[in-house]
PDB file of C-alpha atoms in Angstrom:
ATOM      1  CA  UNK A 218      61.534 -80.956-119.789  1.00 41.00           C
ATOM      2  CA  UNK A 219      61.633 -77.782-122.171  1.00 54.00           C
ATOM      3  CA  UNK A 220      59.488 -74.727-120.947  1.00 57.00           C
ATOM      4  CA  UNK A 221      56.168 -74.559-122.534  1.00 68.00           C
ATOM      5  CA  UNK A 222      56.852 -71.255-125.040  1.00 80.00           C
ATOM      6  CA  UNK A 223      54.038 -68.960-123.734  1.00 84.00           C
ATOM      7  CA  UNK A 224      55.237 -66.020-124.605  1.00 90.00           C
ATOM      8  CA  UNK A 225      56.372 -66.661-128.068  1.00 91.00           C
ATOM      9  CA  UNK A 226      56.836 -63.611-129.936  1.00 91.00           C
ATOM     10  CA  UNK A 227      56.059 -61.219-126.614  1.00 95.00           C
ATOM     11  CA  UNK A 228      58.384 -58.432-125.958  1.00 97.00           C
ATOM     12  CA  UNK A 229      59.454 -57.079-122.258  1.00 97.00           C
ATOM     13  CA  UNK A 230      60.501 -54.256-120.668  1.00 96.00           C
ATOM     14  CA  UNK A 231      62.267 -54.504-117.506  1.00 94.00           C
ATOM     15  CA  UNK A 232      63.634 -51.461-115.251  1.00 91.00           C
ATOM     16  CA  UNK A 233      66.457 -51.667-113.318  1.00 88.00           C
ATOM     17  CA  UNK A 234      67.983 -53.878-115.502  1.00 91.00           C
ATOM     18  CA  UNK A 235      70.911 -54.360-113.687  1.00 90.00           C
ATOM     19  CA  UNK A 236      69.533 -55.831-110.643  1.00 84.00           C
ATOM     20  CA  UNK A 237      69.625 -59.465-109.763  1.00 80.00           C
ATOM     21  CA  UNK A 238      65.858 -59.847-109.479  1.00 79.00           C
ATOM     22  CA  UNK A 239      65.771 -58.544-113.015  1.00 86.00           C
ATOM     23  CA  UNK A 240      67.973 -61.069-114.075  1.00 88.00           C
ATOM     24  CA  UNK A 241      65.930 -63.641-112.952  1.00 83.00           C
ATOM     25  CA  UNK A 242      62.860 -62.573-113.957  1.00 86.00           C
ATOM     26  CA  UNK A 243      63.982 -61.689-117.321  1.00 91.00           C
ATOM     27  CA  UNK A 244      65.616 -65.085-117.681  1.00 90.00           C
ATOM     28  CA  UNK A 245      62.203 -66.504-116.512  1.00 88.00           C
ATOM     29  CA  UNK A 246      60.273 -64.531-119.385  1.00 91.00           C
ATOM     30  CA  UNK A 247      63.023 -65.672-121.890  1.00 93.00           C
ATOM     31  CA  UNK A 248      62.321 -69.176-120.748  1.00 90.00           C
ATOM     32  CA  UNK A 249      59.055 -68.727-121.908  1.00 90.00           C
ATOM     33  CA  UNK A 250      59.966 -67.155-125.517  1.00 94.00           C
ATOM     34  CA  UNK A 251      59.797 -63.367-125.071  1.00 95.00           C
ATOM     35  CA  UNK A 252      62.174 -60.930-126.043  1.00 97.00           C
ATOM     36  CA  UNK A 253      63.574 -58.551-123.755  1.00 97.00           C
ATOM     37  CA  UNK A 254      64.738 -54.991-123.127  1.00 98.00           C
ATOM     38  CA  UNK A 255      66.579 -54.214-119.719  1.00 97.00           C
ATOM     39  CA  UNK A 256      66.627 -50.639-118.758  1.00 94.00           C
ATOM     40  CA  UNK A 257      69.509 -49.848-116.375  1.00 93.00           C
ATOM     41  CA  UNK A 258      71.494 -46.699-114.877  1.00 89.00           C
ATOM     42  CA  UNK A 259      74.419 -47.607-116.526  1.00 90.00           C
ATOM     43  CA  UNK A 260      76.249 -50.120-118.268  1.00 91.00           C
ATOM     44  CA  UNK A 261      77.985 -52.495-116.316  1.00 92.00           C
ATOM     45  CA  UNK A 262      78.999 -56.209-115.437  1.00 94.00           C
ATOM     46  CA  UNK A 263      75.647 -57.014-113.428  1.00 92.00           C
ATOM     47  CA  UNK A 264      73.569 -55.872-116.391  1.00 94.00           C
ATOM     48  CA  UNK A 265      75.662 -57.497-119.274  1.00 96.00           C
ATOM     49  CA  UNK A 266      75.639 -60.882-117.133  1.00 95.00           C
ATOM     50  CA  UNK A 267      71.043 -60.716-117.425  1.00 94.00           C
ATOM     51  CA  UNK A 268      71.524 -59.518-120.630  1.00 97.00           C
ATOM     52  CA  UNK A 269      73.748 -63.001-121.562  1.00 97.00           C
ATOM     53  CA  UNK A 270      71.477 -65.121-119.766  1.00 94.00           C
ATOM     54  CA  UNK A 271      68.377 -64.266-122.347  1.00 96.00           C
ATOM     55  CA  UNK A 272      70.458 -65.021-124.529  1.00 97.00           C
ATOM     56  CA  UNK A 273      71.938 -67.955-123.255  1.00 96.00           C
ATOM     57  CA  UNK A 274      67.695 -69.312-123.745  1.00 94.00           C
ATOM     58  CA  UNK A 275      68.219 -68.136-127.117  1.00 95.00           C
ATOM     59  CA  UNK A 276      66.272 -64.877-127.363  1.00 96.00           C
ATOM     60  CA  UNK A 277      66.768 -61.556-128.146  1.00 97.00           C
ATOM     61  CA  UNK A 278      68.103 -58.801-125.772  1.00 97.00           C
ATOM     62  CA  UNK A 279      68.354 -55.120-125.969  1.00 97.00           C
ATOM     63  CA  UNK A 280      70.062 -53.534-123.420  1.00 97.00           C
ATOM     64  CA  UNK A 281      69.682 -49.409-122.889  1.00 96.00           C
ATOM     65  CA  UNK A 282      71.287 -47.526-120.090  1.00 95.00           C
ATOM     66  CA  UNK A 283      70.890 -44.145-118.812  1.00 93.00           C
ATOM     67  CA  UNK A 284      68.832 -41.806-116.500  1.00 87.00           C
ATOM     68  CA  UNK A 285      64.659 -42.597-116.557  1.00 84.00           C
ATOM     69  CA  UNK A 286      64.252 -39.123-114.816  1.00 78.00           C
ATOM     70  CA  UNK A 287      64.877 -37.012-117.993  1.00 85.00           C
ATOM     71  CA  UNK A 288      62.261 -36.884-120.765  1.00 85.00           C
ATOM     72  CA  UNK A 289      65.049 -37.297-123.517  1.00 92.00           C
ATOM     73  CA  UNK A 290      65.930 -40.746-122.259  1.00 92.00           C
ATOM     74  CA  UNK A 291      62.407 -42.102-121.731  1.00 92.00           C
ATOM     75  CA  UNK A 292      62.247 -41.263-124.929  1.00 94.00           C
ATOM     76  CA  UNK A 293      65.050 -43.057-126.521  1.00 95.00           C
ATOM     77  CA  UNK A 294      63.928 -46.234-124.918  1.00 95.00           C
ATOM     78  CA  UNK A 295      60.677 -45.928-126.818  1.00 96.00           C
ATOM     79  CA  UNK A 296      62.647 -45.310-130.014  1.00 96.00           C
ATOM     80  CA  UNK A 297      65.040 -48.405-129.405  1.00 96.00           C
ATOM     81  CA  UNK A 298      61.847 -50.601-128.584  1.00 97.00           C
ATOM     82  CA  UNK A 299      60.235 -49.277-132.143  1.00 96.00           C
ATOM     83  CA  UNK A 300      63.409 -49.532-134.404  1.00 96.00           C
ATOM     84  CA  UNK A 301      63.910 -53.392-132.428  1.00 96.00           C
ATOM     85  CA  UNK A 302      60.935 -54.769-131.865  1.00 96.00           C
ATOM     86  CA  UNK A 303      58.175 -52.736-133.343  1.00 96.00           C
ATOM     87  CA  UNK A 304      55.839 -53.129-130.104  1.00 96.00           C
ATOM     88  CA  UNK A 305      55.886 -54.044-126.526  1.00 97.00           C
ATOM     89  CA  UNK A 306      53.922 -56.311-124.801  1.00 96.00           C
ATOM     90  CA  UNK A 307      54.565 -56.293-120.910  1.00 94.00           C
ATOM     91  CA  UNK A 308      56.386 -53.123-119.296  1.00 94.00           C
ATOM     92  CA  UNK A 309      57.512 -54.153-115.902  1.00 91.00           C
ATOM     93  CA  UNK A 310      58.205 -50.909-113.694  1.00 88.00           C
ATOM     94  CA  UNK A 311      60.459 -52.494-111.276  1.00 82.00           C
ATOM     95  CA  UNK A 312      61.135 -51.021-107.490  1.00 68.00           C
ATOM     96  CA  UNK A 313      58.737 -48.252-107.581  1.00 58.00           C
ATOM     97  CA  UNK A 314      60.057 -45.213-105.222  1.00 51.00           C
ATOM     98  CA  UNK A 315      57.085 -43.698-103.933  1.00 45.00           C
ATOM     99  CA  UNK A 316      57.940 -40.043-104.031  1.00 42.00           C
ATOM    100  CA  UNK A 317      56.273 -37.694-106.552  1.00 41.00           C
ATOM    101  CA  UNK A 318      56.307 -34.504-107.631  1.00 40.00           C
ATOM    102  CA  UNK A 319      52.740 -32.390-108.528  1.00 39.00           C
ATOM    103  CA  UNK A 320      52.361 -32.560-111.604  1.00 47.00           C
ATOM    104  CA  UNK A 321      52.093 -36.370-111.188  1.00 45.00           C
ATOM    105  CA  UNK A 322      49.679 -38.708-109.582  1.00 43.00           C
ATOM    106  CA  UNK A 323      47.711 -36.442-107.095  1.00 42.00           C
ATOM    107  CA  UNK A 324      50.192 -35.522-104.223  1.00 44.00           C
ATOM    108  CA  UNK A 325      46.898 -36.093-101.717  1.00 42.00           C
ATOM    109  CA  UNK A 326      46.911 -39.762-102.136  1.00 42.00           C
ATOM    110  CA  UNK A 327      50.289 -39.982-101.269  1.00 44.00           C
ATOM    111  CA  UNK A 328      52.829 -40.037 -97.828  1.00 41.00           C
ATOM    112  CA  UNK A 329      56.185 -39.292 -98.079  1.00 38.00           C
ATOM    113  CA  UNK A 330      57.466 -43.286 -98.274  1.00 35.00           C
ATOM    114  CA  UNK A 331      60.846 -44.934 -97.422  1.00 36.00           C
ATOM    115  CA  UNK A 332      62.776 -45.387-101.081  1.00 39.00           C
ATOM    116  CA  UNK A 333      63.595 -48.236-101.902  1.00 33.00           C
ATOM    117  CA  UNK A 334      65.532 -47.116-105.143  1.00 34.00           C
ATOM    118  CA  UNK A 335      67.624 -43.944-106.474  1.00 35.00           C
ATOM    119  CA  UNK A 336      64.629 -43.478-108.562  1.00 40.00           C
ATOM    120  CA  UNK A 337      61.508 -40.912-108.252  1.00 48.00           C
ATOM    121  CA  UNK A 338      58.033 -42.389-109.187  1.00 55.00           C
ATOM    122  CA  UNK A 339      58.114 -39.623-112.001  1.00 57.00           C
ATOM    123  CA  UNK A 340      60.421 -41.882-113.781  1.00 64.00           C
ATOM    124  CA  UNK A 341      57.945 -44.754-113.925  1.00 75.00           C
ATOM    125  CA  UNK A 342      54.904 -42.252-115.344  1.00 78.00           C
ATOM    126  CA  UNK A 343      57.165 -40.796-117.928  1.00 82.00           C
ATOM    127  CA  UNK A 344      58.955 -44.112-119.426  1.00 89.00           C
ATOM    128  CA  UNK A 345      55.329 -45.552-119.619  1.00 90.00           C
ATOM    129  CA  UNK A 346      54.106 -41.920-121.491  1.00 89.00           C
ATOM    130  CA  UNK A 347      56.688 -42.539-124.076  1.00 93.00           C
ATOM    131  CA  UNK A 348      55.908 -46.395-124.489  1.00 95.00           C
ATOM    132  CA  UNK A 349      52.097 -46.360-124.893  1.00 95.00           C
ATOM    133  CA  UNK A 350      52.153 -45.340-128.725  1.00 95.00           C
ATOM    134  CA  UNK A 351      53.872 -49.189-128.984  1.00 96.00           C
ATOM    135  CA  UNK A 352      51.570 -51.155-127.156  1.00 95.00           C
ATOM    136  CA  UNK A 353      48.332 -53.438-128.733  1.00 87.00           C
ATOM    137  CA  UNK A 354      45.534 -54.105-127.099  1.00 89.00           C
ATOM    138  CA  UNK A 355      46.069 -56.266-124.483  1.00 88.00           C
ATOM    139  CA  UNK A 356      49.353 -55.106-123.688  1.00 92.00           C
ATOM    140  CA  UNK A 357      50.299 -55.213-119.744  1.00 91.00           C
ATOM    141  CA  UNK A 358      52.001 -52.870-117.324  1.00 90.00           C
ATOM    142  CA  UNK A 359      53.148 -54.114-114.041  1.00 87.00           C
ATOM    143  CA  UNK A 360      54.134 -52.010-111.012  1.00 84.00           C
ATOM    144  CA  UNK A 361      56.322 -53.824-108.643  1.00 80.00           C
ATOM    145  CA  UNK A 362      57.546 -52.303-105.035  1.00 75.00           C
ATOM    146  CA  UNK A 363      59.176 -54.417-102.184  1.00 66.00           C
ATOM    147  CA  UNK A 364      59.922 -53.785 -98.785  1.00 61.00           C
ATOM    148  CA  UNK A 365      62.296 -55.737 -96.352  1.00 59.00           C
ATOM    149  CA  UNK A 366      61.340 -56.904 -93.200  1.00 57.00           C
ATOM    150  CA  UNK A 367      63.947 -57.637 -90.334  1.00 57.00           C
ATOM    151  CA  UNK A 368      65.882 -56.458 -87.190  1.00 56.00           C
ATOM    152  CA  UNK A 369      66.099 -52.400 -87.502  1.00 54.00           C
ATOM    153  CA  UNK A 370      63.404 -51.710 -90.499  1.00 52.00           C
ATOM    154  CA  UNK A 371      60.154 -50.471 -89.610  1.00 53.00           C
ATOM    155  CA  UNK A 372      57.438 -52.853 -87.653  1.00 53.00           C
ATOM    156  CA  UNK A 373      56.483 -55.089 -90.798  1.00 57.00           C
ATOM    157  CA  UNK A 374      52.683 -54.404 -90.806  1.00 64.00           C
ATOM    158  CA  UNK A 375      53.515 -50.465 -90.903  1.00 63.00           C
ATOM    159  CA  UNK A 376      56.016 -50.605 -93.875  1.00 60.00           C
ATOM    160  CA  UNK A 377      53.530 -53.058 -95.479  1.00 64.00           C
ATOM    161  CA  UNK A 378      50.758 -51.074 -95.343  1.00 68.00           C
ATOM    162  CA  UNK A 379      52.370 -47.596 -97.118  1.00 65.00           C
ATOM    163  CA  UNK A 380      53.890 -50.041 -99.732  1.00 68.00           C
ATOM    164  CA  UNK A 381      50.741 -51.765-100.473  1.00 71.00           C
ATOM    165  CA  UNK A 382      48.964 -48.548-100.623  1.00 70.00           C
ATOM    166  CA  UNK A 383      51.803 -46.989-103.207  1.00 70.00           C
ATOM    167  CA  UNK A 384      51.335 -49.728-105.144  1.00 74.00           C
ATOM    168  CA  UNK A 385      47.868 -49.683-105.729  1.00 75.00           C
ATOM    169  CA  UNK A 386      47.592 -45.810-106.328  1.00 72.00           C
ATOM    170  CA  UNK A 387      50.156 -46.204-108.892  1.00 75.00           C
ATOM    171  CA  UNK A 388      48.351 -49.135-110.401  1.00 78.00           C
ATOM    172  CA  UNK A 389      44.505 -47.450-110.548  1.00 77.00           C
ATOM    173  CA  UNK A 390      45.893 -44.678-111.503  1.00 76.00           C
ATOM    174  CA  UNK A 391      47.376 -46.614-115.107  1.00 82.00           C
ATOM    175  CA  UNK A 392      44.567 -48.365-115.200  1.00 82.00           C
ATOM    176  CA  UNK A 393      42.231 -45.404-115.164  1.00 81.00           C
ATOM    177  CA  UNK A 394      44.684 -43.464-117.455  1.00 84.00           C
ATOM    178  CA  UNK A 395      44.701 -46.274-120.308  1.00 88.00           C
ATOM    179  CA  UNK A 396      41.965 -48.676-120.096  1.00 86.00           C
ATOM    180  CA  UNK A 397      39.969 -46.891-123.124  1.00 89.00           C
ATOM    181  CA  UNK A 398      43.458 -47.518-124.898  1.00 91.00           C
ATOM    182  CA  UNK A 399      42.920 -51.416-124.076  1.00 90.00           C
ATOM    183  CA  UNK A 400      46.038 -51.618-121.776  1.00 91.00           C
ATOM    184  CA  UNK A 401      45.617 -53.549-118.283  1.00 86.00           C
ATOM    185  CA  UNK A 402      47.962 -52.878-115.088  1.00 85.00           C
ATOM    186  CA  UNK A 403      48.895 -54.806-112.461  1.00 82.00           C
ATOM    187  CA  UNK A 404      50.630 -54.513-109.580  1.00 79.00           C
ATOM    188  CA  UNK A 405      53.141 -57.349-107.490  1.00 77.00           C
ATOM    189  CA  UNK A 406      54.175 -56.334-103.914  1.00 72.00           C
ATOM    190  CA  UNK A 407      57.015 -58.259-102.315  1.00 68.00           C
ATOM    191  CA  UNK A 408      57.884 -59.305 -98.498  1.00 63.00           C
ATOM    192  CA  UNK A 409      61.828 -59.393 -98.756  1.00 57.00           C
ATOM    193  CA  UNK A 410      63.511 -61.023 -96.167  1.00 54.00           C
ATOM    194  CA  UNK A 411      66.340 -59.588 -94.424  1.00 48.00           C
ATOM    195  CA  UNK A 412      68.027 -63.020 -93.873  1.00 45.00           C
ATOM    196  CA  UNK A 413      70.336 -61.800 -91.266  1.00 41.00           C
ATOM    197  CA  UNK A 414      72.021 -59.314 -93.515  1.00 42.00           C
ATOM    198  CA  UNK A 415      73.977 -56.394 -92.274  1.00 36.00           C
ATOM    199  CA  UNK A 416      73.613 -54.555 -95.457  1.00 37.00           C
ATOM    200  CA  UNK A 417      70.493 -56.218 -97.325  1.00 36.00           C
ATOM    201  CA  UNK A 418      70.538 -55.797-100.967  1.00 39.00           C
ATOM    202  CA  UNK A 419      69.429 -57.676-104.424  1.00 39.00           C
ATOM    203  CA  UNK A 420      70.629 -60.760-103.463  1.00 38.00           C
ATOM    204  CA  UNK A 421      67.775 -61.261-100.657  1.00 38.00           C
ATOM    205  CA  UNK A 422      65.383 -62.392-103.357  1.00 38.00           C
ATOM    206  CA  UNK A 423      67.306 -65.721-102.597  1.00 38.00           C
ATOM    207  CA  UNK A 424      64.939 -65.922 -99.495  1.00 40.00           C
ATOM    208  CA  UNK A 425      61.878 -65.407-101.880  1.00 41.00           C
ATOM    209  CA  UNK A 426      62.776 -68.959-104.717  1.00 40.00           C
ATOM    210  CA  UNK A 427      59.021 -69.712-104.872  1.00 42.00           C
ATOM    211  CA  UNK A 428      58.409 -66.386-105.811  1.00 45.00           C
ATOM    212  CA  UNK A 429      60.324 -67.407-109.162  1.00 48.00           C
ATOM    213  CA  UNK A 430      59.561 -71.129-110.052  1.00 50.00           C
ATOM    214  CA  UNK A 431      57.852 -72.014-113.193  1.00 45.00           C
ATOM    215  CA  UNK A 432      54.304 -72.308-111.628  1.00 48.00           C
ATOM    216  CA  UNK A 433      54.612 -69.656-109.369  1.00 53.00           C
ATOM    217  CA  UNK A 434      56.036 -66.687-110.295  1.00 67.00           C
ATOM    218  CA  UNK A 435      53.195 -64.168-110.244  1.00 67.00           C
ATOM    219  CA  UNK A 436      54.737 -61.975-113.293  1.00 72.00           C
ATOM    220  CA  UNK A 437      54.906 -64.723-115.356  1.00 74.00           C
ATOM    221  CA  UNK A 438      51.446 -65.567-114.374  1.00 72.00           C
ATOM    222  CA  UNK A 439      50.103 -62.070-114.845  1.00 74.00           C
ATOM    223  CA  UNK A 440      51.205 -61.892-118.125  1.00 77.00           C
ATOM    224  CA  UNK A 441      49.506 -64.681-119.779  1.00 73.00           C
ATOM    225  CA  UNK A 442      46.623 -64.613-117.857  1.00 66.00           C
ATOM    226  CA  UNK A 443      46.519 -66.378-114.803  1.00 59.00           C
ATOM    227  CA  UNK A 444      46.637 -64.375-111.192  1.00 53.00           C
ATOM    228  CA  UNK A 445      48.815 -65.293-108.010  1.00 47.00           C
ATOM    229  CA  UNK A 446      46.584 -64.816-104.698  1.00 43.00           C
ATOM    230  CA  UNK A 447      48.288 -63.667-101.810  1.00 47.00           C
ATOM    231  CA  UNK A 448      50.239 -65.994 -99.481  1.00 45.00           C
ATOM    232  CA  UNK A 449      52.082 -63.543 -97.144  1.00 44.00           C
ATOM    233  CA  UNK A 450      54.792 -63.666 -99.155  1.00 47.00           C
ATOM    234  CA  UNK A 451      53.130 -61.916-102.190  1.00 51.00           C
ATOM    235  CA  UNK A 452      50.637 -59.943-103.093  1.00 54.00           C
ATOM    236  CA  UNK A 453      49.123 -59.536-106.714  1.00 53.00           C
ATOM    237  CA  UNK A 454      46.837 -56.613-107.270  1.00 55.00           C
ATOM    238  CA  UNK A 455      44.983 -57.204-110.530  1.00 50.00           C
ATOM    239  CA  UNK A 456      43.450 -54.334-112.766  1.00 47.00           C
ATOM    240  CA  UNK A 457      42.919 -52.042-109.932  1.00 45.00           C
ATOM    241  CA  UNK A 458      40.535 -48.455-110.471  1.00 39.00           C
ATOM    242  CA  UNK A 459      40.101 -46.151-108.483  1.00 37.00           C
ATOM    243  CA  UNK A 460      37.134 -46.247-105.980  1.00 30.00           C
TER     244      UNK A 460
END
C-alpha cells in the first residue's frame, strides 16, 4: 500500500546526517513526501547512502557537510536551504550534547552531562539562529537526545533523568525564544538499548523498530500533528515553556 503523502511539499532538516538513525528517519519523512536536507561532519559513504535512499522515494535531497560549531557554516546551511527550497518546515536537531557555553541557554539550568556526540549544544542554538528567517508559521523544531542503557553505563533512572531534563531546557527555551514568531518545539528522548554491544553505536536503533514504523514514529507524528505518549521506550515532550 503506498504511504499516505502527508508531508507533500514539507522540507526537513536533519543533523548528523550521516548517522544511521538519520537515514531512517529521513527515509521515513521522504516516505511521506518531504524534501530533505542532511547536515553532516563530512562527506562520506554513510551520508551519501541516506542521501540515495530519499531519493530512491523519489524526493529531493540536499546534502551539506561541514562543522555546525562555526557561525560561517550555520550560515551556509541557511543559504543552501533558501537558494533550494525557499523555506523549511521541520528542523530536527539530532543528538543534542548537553554542554554549553555562557552566552547560551543559562549555564544555571544546566549539569555538566555525559556527550553523546562530538558536538556542543552551541551548535544546535546557532544552526537554528541562522534558519528562523526561513521558517512560516507553523514551522517545527525538534530536539532529540538519547541515552543507552546497559552493562557499564550509568544506573538507567540517573542517566534518564539529566537527559530528560537537557531536553526539556533546550526545548522551553525555543519555545520561549520563538513562539511570538509562530514556531513550535518539541522535544523526543530515546531509551537506546545496549543489546549486548561491546562498543554500542548507531546501529542500536535496531533494538528501538517501533520507534520507526509508519504509525509510530513520534517525529513523524509530531510533525503533522499528532503526539506519541510515553511508553518507556519514548518520551515526547510537546511545546514545552518554561515554568
Amino acid at each position: 500500500m503506498k504511504t499516505q503523502q502527508r508531508l507533500k511539499n514539507r522540507v526537513v532538516l536533519i543533523t548528523r546526517g550521516e548517522s544511521q538513525f538519520a537515514g531512517v528517519l529521513s527515509r521515513k519523512f521522504a516516505q511521506n513526501g518531504a524534501d530533505v536536507l542532511l547536515c553532516a561532519s563530512e562527506k562520506n559513504a554513510d551520508c551519501l547512502k541516506n542521501k540515495r535512499a530519499v531519493e530512491q522515494e523519489n524526493r529531493h535531497c540536499e546534502l551539506v557537510t561541514g562543522d555546525l560549531l562555526q557561525p560561517g557554516f550555520c550560515q551556509e546551511v541557511a543559504f543552501r536551504v533558501h537558494s533550494k527550497f525557499g523555506k523549511i518546515d521541520f528542523l530536527i536537531n539530532n543528538s543534542l550534547a548537553p554542554t554549553i557555553p555562557a552566552e547560551g541557554v543559562p549555564v544555571a539550568l544546566w549539569k555538566k552531562l555525559q556527550e553523546v556526540s562530538s558536538l556542543k549544544m552551541y551548535s544546535f542554538q546557532e544552526l537554528t539562529e541562522s534558519l528562523i528567517p526561513f521558517f512560516k508559521t507553523g514551522g517545527k523544531i525538534i530536539n532529540n537526545q538519547h541515552f543507552i542503557a546497559g552493562p557499564g553505563y550509568l544506573p538507567e533512572k540517573e542517566i534518564h533523568k539529566k537527559h530528560l531534563q537537557s531536553v526539556r531546557i533546550l526545548t522551553a527555551f525555543f519555545a520561549n525564544r520563538y513562539r511570538d514568531k509562530g514556531i513550535l518545539a518539541h522535544g523526543v528522548l530515546f531509551r537506546q538499548n545496549d543489546a549486548g554491544k561491546q562498543n554500542p553505536g548507531d546501529n542500536a536503533w535496531g533494538s528501538l523498530p517501533e520507534a520507526f514504523t509508519e504509525s509510530e514514529c513520534p517525529f513523524l507524528q509530531l510533525a503533522t500533528g499528532t503526539h506519541r505518549m510515553e511508553n518507556g521506550s519514548v518520551v515526547a515532550i510537546s511545546g514545552l515553556l518554561p515554568a
